[in-house]
PDB file of C-alpha atoms in Angstrom:
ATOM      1  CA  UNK A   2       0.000   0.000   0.000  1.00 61.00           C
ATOM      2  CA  UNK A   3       1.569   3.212  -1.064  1.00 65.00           C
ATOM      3  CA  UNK A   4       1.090   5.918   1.539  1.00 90.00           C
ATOM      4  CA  UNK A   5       1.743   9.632   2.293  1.00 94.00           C
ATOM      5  CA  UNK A   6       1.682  11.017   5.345  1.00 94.00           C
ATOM      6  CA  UNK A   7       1.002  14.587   6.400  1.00 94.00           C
ATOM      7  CA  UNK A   8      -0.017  16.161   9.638  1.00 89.00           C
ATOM      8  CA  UNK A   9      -3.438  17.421   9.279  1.00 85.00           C
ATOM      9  CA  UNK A  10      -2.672  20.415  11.719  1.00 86.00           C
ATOM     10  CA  UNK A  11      -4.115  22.940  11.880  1.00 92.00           C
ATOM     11  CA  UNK A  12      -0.703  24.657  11.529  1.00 96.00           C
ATOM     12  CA  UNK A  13      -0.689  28.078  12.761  1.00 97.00           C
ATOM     13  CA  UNK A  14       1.952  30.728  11.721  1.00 97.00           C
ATOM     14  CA  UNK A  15       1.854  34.342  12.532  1.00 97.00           C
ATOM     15  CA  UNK A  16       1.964  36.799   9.223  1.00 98.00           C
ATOM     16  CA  UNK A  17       6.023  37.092   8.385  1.00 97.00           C
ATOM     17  CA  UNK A  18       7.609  34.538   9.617  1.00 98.00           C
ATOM     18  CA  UNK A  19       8.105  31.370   7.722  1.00 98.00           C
ATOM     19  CA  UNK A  20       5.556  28.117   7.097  1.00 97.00           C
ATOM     20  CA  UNK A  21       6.894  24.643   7.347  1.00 97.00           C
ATOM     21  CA  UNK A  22       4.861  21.630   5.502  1.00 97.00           C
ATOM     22  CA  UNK A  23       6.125  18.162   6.201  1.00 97.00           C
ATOM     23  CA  UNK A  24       5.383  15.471   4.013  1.00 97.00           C
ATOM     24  CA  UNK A  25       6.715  11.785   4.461  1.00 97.00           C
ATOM     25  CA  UNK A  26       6.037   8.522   1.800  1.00 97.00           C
ATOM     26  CA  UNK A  27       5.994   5.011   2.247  1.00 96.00           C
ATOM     27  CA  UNK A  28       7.396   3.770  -1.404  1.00 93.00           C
ATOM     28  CA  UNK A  29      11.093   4.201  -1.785  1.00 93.00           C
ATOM     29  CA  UNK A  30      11.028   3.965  -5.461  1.00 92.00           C
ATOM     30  CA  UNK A  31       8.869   7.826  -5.831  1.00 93.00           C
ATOM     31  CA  UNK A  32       9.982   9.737  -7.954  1.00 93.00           C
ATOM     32  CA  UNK A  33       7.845  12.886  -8.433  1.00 93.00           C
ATOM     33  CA  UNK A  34       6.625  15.003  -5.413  1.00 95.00           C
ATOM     34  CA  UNK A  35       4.123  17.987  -5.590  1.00 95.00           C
ATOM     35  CA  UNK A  36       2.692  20.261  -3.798  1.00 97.00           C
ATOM     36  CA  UNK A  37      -0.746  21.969  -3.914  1.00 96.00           C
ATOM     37  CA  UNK A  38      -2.753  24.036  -2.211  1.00 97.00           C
ATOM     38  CA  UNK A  39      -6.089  24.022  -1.640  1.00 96.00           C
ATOM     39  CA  UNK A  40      -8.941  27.113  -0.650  1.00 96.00           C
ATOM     40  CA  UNK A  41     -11.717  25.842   0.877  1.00 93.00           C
ATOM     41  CA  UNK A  42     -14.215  24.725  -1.470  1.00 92.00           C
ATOM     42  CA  UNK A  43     -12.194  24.910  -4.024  1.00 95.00           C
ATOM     43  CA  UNK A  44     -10.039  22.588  -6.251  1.00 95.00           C
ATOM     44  CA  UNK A  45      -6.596  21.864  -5.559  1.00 95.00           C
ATOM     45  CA  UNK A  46      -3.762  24.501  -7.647  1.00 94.00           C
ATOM     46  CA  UNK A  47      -0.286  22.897  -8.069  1.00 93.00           C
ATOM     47  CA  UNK A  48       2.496  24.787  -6.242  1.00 94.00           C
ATOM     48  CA  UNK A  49       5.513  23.104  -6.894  1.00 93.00           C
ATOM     49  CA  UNK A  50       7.020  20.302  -8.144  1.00 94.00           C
ATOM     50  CA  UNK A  51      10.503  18.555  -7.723  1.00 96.00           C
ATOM     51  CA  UNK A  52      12.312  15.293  -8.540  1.00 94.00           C
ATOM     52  CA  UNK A  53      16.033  15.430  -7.147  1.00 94.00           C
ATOM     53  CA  UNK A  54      16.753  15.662  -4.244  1.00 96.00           C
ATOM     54  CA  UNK A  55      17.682  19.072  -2.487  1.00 96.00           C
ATOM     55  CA  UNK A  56      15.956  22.419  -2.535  1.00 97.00           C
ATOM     56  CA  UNK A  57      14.101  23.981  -5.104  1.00 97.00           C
ATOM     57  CA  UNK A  58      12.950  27.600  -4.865  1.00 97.00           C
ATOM     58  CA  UNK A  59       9.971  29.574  -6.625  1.00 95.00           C
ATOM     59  CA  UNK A  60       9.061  33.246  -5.044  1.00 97.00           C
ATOM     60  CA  UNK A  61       8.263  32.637  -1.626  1.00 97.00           C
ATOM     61  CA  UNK A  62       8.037  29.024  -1.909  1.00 98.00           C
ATOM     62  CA  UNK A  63      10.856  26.358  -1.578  1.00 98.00           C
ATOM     63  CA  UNK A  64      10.181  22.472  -1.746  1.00 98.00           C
ATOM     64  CA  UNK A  65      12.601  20.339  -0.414  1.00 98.00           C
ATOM     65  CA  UNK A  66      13.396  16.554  -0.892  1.00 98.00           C
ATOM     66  CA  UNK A  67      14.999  14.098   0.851  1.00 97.00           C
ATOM     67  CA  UNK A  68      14.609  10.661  -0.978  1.00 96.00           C
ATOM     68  CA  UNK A  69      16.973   8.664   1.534  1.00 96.00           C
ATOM     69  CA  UNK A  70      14.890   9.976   4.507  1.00 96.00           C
ATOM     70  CA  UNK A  71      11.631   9.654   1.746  1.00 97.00           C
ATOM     71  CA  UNK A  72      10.686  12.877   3.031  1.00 96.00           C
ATOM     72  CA  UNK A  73       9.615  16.247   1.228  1.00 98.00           C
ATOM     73  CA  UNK A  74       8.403  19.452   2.932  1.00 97.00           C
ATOM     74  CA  UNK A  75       7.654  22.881   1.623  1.00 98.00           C
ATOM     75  CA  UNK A  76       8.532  25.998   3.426  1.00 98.00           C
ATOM     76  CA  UNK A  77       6.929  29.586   2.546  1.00 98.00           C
ATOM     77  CA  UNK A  78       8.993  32.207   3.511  1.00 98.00           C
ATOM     78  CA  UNK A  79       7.131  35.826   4.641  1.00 98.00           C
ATOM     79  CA  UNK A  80       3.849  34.170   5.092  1.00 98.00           C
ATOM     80  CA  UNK A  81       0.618  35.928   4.225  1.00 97.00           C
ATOM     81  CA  UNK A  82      -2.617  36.032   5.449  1.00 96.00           C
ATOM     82  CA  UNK A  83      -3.643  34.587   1.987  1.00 97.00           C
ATOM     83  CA  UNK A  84      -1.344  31.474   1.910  1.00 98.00           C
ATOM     84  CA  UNK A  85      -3.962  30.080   4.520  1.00 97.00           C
ATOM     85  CA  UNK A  86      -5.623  26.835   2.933  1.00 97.00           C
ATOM     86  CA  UNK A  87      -4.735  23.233   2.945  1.00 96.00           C
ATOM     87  CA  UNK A  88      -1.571  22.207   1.589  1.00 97.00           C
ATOM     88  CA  UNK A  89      -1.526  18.328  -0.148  1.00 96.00           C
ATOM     89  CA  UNK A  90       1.566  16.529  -1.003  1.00 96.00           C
ATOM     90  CA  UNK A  91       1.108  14.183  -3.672  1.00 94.00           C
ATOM     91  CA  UNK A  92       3.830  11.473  -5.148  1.00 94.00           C
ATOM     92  CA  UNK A  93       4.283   9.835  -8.704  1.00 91.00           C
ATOM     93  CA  UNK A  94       6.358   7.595 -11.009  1.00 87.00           C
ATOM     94  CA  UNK A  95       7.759   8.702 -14.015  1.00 83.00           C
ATOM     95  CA  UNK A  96       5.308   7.413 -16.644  1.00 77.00           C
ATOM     96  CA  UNK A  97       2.610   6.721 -14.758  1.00 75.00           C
ATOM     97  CA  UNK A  98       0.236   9.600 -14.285  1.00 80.00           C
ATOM     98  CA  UNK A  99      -1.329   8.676 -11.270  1.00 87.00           C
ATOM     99  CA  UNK A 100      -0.307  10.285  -7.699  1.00 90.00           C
ATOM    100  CA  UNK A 101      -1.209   9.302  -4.425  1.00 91.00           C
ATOM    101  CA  UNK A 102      -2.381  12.275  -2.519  1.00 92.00           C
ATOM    102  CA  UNK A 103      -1.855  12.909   1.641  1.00 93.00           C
ATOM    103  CA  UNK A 104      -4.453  14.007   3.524  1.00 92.00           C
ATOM    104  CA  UNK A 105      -3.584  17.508   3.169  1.00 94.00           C
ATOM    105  CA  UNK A 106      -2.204  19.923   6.793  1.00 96.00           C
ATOM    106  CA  UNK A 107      -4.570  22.891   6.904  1.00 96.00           C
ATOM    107  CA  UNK A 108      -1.953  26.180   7.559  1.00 97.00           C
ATOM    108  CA  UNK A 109      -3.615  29.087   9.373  1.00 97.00           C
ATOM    109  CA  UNK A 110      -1.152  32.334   9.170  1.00 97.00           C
ATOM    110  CA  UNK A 111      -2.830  34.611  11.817  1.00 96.00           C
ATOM    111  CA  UNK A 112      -2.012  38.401  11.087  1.00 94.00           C
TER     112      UNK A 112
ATOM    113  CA  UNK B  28      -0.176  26.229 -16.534  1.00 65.00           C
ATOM    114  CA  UNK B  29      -2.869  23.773 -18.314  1.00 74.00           C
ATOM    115  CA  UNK B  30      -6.241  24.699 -18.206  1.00 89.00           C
ATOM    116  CA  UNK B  31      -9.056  22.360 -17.154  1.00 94.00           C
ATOM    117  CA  UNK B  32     -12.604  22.995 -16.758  1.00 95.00           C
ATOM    118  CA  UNK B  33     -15.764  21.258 -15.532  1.00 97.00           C
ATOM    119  CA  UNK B  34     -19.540  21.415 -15.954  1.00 97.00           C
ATOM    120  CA  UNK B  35     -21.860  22.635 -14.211  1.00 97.00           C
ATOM    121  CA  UNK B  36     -20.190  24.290 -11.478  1.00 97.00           C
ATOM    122  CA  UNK B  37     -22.967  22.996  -9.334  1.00 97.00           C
ATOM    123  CA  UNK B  38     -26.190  21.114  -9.403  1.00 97.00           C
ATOM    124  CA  UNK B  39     -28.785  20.297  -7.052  1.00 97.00           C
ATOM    125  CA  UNK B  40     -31.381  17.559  -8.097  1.00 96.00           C
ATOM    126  CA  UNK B  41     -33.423  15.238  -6.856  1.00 97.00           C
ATOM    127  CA  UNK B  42     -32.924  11.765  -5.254  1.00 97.00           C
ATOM    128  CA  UNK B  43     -32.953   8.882  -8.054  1.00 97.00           C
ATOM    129  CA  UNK B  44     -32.324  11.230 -10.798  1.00 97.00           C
ATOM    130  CA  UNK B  45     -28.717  11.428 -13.090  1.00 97.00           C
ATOM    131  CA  UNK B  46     -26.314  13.632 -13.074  1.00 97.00           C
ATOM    132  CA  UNK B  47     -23.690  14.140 -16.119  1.00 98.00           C
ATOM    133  CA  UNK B  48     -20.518  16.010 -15.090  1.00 98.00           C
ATOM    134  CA  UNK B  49     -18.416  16.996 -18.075  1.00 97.00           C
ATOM    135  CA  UNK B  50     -14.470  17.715 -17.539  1.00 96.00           C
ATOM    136  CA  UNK B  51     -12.442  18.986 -20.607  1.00 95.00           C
ATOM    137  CA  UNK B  52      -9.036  19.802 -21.075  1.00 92.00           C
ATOM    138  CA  UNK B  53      -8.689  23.174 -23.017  1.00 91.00           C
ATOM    139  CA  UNK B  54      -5.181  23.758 -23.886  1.00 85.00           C
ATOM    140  CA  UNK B  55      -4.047  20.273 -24.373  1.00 86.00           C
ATOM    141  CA  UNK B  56      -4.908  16.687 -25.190  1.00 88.00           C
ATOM    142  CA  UNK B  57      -5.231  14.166 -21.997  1.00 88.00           C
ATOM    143  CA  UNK B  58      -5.738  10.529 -22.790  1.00 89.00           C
ATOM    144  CA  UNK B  59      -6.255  10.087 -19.409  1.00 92.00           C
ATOM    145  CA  UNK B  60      -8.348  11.813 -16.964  1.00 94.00           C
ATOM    146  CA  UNK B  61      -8.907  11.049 -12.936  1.00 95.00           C
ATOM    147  CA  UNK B  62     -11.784  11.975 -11.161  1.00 97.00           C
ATOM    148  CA  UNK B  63     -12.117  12.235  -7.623  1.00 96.00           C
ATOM    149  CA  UNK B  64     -14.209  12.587  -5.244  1.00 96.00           C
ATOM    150  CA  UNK B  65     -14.340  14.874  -1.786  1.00 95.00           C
ATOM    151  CA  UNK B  66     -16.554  15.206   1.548  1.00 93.00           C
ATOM    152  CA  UNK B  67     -16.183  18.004   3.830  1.00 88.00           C
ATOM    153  CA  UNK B  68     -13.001  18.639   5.362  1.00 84.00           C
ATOM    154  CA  UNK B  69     -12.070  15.377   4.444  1.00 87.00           C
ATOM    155  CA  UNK B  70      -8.947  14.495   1.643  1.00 86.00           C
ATOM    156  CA  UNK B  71      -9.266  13.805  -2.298  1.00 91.00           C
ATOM    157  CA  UNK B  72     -10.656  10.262  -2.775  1.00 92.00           C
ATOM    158  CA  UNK B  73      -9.655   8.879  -6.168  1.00 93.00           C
ATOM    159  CA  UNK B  74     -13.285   7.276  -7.928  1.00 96.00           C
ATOM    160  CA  UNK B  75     -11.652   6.097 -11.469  1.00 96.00           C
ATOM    161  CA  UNK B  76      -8.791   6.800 -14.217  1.00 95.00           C
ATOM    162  CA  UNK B  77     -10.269   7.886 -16.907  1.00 94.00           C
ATOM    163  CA  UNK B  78      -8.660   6.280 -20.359  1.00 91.00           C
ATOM    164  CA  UNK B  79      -9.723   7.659 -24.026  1.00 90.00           C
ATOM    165  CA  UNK B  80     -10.776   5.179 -26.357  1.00 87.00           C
ATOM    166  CA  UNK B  81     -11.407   1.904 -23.147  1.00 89.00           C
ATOM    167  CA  UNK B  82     -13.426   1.278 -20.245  1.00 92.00           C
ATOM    168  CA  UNK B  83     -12.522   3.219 -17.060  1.00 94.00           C
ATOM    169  CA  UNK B  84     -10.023   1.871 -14.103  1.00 95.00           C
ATOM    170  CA  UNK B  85     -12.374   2.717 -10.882  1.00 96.00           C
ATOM    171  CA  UNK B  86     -10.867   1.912  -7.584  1.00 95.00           C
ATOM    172  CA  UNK B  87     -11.390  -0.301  -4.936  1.00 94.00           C
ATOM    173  CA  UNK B  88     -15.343   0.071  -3.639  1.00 94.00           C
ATOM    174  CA  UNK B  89     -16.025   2.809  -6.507  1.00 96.00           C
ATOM    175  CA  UNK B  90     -19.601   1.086  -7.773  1.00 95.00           C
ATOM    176  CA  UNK B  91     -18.625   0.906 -11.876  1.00 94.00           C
ATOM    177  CA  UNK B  92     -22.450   0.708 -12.672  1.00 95.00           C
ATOM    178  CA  UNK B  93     -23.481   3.952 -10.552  1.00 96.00           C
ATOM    179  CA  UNK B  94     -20.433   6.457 -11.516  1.00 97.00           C
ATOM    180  CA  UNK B  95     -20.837   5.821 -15.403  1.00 97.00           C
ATOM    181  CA  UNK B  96     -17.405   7.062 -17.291  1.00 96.00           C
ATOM    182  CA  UNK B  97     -16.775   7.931 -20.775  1.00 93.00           C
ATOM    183  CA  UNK B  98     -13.909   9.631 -22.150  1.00 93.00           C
ATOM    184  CA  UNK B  99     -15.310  10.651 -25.253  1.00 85.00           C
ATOM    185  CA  UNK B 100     -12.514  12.234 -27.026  1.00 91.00           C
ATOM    186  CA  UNK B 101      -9.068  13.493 -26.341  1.00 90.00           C
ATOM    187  CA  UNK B 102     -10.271  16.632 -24.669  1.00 92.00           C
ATOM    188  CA  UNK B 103     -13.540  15.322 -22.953  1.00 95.00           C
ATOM    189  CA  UNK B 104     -14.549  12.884 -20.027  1.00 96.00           C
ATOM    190  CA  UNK B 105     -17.795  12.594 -18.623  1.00 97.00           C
ATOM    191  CA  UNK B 106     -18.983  11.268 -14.843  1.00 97.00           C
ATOM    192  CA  UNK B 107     -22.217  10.244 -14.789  1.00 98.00           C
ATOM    193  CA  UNK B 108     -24.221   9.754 -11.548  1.00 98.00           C
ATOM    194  CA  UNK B 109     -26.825   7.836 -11.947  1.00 97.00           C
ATOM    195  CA  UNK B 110     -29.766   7.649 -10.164  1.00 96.00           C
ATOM    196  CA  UNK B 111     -28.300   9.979  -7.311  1.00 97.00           C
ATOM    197  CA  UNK B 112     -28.904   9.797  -3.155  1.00 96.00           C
ATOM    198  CA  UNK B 113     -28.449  12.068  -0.814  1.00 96.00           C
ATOM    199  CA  UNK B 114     -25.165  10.292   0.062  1.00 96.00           C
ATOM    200  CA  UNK B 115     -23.690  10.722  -3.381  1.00 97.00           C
ATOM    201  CA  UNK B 116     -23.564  14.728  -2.120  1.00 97.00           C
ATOM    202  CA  UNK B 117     -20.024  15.799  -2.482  1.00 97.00           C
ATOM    203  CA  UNK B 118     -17.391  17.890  -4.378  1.00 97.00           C
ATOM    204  CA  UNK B 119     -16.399  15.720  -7.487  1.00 98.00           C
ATOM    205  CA  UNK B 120     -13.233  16.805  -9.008  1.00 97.00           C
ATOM    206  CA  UNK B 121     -11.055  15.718 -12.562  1.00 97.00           C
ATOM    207  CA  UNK B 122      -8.242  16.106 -12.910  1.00 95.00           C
ATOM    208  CA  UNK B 123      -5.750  15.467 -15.920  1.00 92.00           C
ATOM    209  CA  UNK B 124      -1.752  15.135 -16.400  1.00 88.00           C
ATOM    210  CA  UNK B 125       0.281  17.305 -18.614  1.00 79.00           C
ATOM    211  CA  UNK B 126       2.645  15.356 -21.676  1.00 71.00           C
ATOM    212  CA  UNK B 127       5.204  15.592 -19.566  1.00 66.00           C
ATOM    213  CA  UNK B 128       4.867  12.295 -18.142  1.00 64.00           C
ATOM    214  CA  UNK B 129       6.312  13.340 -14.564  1.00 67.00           C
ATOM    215  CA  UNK B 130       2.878  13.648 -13.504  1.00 74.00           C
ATOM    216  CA  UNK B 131       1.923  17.224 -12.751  1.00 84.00           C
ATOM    217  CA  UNK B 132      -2.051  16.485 -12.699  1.00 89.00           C
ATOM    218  CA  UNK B 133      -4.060  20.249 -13.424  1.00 91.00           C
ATOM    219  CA  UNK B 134      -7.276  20.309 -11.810  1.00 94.00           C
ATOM    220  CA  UNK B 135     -10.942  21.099 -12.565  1.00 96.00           C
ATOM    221  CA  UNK B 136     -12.452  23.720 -10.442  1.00 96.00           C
ATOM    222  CA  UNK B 137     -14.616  20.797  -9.436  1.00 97.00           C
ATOM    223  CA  UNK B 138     -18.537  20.188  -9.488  1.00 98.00           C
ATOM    224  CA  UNK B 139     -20.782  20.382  -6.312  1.00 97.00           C
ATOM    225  CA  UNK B 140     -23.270  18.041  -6.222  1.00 97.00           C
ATOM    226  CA  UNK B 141     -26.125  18.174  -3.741  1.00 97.00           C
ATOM    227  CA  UNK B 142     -28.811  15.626  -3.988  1.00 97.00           C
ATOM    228  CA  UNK B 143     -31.916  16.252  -2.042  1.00 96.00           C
TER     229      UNK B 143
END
């Protein structure tokens, strides 16, 4: 069974300082990792993706990957009143286009 | 990024009656197609892979014969609900991957479904 794990919070994190999303998988073998976010009542909006390990940056937002640890978070730097929604990590193989989805950490940034 | 959309927005109908959702890709061509299912505060449940040109892959406990799909073209699947409960009331969502084959999935803005 693959799994991904994510706390399902709620995460609170005062306006400015920085957001930390922690996302862990059961299959070694992964190889893609995204993030989304999600409004409430709305559909999920992809964030960020990555494949090697390390950091990778975009604006506020950096994903990072661990693949020995099997472990992938996403920090947002200078958080915003706005960034507050549920954040789902989802993982993938190459070549086959379905991901398995956590159960998302709802992040509260409290001005 | 790739564009997705989905019809109607939102319905409301009455128990035992159908319900056809339509999800189209509008920048790009998507052989496959998932569609997914969510309940208040609760995560994305994966109902079926939609494949263009075969029968559906539904998951385990996804009822084949009451969430009818048909992935009529490159551009174009279709969830139908068929004769609809209260229970079946939920935020369905498609989704469907970019060429890229990494798996970036671009979602609908989803369909809410309440069934009186």
């Amino acid at each position: 069974q693959k799994e991904v794990e994510q706390n399902s919070g709620p995460l609170s994190v005062p306006e400015g300082a920085i957001a930390s999303l922690n996302c862990t998988y059961s299959d070694r073998g992964s190889q893609s990792f995204f993030w989304y976010r999600q409004y409430s009542g709305k559909s999920p909006e992809l964030i960020m993706f990555i494949y090697s390990n390390g950091d990778k940056e975009d604006g506020r937002f950096t994903a990072q990957l661990n693949k020995a640890s099997q472990y992938v978070s996403l920090l947002i730097r200078d958080s915003q009143p706005s960034d507050s929604a549920t954040y789902l990590c989802a993982v993938g193989f190459f070549g086959n286009e379905k991901l398995t989805f956590g159960t998302g950490t709802r992040l509260t940034i409290i001005p | 990024g790739a564009v997705v959309s989905q019809h109607p927005s939102r319905v409301i109908c009455k128990s035992g009656t159908s319900v056809k959702i339509e999800c189209r890709s509008l920048d790009f061509q998507a052989t496959t197609m998932f569609w997914y299912r969510q309940f208040p505060k609760q995560s994305l449940m994966l109902m079926a892979t939609s494949n263009e040109g075969s029968k559906a892959t539904y998951e385990q406990g996804v009822e084949k014969d009451k969430f009818l799909i048909n992935h009529a073209s490159l551009t174009l699947s279709t969830l139908t609900v068929t004769s609809a409960h209260p229970e079946d009331s939920s935020f369905y969502i498609c989704s469907a991957p970019t060429s890229t084959g990494a798996g970036e999935q671009f979602f609908g803005p989803g369909t809410r479904l309440t069934v009186l």
